[in-house]
PDB file of C-alpha atoms in Angstrom:
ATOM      1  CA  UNK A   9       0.000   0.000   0.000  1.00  0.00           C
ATOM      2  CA  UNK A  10       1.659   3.288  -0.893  1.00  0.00           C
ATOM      3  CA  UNK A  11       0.848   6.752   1.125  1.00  0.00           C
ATOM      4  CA  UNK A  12      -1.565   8.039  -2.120  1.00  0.00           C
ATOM      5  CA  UNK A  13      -4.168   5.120  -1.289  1.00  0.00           C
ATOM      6  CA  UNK A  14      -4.093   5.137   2.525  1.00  0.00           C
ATOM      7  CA  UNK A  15      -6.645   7.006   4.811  1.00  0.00           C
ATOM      8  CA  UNK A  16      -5.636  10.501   5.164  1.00  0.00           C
ATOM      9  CA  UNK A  17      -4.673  10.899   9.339  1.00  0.00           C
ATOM     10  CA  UNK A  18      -7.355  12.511  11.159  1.00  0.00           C
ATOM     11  CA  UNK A  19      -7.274  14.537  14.193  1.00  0.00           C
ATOM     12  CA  UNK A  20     -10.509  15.042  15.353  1.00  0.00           C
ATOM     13  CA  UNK A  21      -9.603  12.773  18.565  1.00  0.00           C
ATOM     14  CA  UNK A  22      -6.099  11.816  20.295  1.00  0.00           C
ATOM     15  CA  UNK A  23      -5.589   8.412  20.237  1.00  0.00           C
ATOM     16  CA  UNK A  24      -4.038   6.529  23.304  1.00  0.00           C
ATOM     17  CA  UNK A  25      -0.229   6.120  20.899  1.00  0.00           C
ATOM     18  CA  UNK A  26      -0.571   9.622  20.540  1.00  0.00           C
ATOM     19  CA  UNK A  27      -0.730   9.985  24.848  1.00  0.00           C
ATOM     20  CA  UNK A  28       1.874   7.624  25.102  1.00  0.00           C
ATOM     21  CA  UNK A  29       3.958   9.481  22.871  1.00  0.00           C
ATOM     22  CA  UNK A  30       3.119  12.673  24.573  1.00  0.00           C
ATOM     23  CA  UNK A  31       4.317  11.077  28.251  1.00  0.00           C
ATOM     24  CA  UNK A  32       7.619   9.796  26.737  1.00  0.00           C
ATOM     25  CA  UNK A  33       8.201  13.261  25.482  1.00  0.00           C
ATOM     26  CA  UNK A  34       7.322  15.027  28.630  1.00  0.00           C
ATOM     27  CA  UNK A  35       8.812  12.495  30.564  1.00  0.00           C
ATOM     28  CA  UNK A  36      12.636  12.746  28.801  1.00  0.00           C
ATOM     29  CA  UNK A  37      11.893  16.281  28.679  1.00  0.00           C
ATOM     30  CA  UNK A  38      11.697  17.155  32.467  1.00  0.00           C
ATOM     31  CA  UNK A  39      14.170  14.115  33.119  1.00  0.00           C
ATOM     32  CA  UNK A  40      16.607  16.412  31.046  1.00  0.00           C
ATOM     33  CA  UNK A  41      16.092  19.128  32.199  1.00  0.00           C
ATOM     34  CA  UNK A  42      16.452  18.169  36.050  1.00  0.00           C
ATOM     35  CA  UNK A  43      19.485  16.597  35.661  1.00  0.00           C
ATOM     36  CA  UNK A  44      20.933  19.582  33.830  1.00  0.00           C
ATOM     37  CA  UNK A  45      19.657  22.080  36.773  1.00  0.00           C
ATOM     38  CA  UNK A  46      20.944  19.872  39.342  1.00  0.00           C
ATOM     39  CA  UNK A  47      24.574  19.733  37.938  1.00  0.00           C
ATOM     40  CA  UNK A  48      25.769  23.433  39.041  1.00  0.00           C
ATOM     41  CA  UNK A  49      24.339  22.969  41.755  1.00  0.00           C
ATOM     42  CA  UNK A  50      25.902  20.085  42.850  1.00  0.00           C
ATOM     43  CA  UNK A  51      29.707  21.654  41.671  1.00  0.00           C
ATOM     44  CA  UNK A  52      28.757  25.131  43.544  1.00  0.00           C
ATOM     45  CA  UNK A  53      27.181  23.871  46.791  1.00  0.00           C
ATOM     46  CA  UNK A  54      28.242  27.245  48.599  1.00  0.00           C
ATOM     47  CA  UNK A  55      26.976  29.857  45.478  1.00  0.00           C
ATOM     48  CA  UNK A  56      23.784  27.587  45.619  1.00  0.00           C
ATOM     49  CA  UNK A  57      23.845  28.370  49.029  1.00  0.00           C
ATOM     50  CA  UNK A  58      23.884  32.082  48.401  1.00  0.00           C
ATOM     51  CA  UNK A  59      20.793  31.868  45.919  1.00  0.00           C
ATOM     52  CA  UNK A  60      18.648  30.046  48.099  1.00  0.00           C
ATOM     53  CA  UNK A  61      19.059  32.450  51.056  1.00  0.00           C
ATOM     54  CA  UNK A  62      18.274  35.290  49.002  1.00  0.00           C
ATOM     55  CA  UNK A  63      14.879  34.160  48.497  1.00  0.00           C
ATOM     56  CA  UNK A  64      14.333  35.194  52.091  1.00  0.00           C
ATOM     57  CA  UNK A  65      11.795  32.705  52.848  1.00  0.00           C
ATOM     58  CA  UNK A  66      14.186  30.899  55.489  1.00  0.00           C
ATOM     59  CA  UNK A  67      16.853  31.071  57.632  1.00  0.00           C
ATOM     60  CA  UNK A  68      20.529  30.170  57.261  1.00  0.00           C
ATOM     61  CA  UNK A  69      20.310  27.026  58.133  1.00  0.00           C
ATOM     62  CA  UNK A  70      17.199  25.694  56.417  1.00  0.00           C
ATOM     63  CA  UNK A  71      19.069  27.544  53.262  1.00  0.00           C
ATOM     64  CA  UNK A  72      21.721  25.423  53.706  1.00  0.00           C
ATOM     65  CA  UNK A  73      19.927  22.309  53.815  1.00  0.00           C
ATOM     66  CA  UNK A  74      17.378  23.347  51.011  1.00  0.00           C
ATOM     67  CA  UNK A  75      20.854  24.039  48.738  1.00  0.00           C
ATOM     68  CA  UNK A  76      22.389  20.806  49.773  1.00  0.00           C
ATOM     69  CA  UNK A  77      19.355  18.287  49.036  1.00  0.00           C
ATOM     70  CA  UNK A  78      17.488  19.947  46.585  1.00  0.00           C
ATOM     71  CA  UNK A  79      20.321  19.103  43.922  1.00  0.00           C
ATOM     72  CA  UNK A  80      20.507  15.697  44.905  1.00  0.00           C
ATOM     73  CA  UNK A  81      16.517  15.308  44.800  1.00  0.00           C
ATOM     74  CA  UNK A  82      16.611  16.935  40.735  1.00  0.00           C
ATOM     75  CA  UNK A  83      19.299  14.676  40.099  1.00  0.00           C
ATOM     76  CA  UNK A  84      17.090  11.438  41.498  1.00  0.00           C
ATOM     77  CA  UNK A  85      13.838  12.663  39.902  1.00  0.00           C
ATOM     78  CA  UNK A  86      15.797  13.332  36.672  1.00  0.00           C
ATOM     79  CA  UNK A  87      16.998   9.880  36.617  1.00  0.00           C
ATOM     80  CA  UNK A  88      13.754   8.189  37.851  1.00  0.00           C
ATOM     81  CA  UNK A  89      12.176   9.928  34.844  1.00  0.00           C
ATOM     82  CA  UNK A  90      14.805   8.932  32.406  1.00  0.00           C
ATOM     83  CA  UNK A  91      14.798   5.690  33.666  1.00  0.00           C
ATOM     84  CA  UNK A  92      10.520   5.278  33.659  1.00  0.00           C
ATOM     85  CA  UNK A  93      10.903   3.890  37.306  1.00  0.00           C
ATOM     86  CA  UNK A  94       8.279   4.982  39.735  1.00  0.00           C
ATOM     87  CA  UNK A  95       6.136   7.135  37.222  1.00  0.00           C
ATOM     88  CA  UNK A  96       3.205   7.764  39.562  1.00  0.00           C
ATOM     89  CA  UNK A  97       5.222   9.205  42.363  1.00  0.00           C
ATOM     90  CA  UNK A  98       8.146  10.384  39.948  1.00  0.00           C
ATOM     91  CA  UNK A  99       5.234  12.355  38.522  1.00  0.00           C
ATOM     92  CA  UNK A 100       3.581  13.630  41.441  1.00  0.00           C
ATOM     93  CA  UNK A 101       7.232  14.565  43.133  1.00  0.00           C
ATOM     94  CA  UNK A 102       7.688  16.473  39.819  1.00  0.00           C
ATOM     95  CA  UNK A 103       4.440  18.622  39.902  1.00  0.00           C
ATOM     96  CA  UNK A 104       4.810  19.315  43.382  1.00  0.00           C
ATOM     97  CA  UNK A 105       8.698  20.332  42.683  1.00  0.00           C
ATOM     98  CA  UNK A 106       7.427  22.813  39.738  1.00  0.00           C
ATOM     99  CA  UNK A 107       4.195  24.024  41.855  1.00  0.00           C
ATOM    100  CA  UNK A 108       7.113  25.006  44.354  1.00  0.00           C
ATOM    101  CA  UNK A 109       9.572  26.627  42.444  1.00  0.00           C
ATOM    102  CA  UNK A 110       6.714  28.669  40.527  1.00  0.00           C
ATOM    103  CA  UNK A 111       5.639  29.824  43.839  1.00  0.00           C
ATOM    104  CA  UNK A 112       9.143  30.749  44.882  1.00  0.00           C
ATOM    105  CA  UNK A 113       9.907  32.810  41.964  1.00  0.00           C
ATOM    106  CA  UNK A 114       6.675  34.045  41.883  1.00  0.00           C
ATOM    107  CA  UNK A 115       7.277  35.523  45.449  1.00  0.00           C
ATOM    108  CA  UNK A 116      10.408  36.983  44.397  1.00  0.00           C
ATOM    109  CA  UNK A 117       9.560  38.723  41.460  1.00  0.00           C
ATOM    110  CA  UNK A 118       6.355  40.072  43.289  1.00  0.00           C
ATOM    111  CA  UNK A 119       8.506  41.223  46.398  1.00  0.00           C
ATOM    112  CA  UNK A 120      10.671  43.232  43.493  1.00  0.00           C
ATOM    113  CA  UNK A 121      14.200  41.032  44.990  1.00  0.00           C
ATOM    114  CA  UNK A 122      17.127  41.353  42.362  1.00  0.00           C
ATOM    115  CA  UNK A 123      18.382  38.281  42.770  1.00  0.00           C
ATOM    116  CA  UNK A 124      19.689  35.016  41.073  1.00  0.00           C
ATOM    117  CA  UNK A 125      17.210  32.318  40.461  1.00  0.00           C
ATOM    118  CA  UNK A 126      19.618  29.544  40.798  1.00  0.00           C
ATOM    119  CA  UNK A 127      17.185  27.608  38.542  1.00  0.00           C
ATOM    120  CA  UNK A 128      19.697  26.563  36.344  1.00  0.00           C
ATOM    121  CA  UNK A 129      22.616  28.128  37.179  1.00  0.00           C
ATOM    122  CA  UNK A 130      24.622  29.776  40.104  1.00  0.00           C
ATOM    123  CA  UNK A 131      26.178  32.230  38.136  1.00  0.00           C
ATOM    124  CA  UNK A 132      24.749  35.850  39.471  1.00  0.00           C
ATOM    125  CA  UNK A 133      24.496  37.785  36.247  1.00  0.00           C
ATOM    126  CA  UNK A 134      21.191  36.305  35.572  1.00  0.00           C
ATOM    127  CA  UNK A 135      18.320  38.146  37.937  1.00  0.00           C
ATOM    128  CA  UNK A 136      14.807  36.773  38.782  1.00  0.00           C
ATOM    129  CA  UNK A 137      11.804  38.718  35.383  1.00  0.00           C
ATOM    130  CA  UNK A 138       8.901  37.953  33.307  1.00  0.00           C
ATOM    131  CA  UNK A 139      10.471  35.580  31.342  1.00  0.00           C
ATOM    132  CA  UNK A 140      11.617  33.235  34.673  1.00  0.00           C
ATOM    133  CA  UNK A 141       7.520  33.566  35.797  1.00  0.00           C
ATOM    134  CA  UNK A 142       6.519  32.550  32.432  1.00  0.00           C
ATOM    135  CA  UNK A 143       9.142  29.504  31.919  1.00  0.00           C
ATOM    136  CA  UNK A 144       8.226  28.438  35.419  1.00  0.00           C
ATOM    137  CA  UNK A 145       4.255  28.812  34.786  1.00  0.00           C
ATOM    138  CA  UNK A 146       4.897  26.655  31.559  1.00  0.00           C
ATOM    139  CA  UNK A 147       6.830  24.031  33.776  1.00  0.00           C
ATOM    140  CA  UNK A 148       4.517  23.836  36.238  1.00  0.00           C
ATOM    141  CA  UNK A 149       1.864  23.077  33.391  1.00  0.00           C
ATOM    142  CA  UNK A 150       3.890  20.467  31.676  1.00  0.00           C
ATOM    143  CA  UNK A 151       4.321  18.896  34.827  1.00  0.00           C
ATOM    144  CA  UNK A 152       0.502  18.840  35.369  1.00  0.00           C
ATOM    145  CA  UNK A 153      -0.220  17.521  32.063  1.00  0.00           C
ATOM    146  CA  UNK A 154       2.712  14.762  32.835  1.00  0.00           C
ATOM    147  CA  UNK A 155       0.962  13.763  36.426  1.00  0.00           C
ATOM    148  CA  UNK A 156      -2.548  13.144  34.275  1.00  0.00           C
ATOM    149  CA  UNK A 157      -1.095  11.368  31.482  1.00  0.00           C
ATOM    150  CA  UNK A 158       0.993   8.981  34.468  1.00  0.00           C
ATOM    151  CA  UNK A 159      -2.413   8.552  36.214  1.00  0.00           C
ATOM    152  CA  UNK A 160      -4.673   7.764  33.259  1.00  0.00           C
ATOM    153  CA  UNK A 161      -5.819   4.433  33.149  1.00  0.00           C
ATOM    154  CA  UNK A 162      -6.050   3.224  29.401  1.00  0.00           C
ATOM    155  CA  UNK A 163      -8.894   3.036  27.667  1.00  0.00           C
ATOM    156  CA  UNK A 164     -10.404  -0.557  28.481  1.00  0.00           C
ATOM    157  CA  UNK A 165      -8.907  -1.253  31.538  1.00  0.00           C
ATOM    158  CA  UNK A 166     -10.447  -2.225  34.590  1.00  0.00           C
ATOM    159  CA  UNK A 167      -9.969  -1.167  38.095  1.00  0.00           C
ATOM    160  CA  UNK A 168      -8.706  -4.526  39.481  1.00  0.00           C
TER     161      UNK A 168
END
């Protein structure tokens, strides 16, 4: 059969290999991405350090503990991701991660602070705008979208 005499594709509904698709792509996506934010953070503990106390939101010590674990939590969600391991709570963890840093920035950039988001990076050139509130909003939704499509059951199955 050649591509001339073949049904044309439709898209008038998404099919459960499209989903699937969509979840593998969010899924490597995020995985990515949380790897690559963890990895400055891990090689600049104390500069980490620095960008998490500038948030204000806690003290010293807290800080310190926030910019010590939080790397090694992105790393181990990244890799659960990457790996498909533990989807439902790999998932969750991830919405819950985005829903916080959106908030956090969100704070910041209401509060008018001129600081580093350490989202990425700890190099202090970069200060907390628009753009960081947008990105994060579109994480945050990507991560939702991830959650549901981790959660859905497929069509047919039961609830045994």
């Amino acid at each position: 059969s050649s591509i001339l005499t073949s049904k044309p594709m439709t898209f008038n509904r998404i099919t459960p290999t499209w989903l699937h698709r969509a979840q593998i792509l969010l899924r490597l996506l995020f995985a990515g991405m949380l790897i690559y934010a963890s990895a400055d953070k891990l090689l600049n503990p104390l500069e980490f350090s620095h960008a998490v106390s500038n948030y204000q939101l806690t003290g010293l010590r807290l800080s310190r503990w926030v910019a010590i674990s939080l790397p090694y939590l992105e790393l181990l969600l990244g890799l659960l991701l990457l790996a498909g391991v533990w989807l439902d709570a790999a998932g969750l963890l991830n919405f819950l991660l985005m829903m916080l840093f959106l908030t956090v920035v969100s704070q910041a950039y209401s509060r008018g602070l001129e600081i580093n988001c350490g989202c990425f990076s700890v190099d202090g050139n970069t200060r907390i705008g628009a753009d960081d509130l947008a990105i994060n909003l579109l994480l945050a939704a990507g991560s939702a979208l991830l959650m549901w499509l981790n959660f859905r059951k497929p069509s047919g199955a039961s609830d045994r």
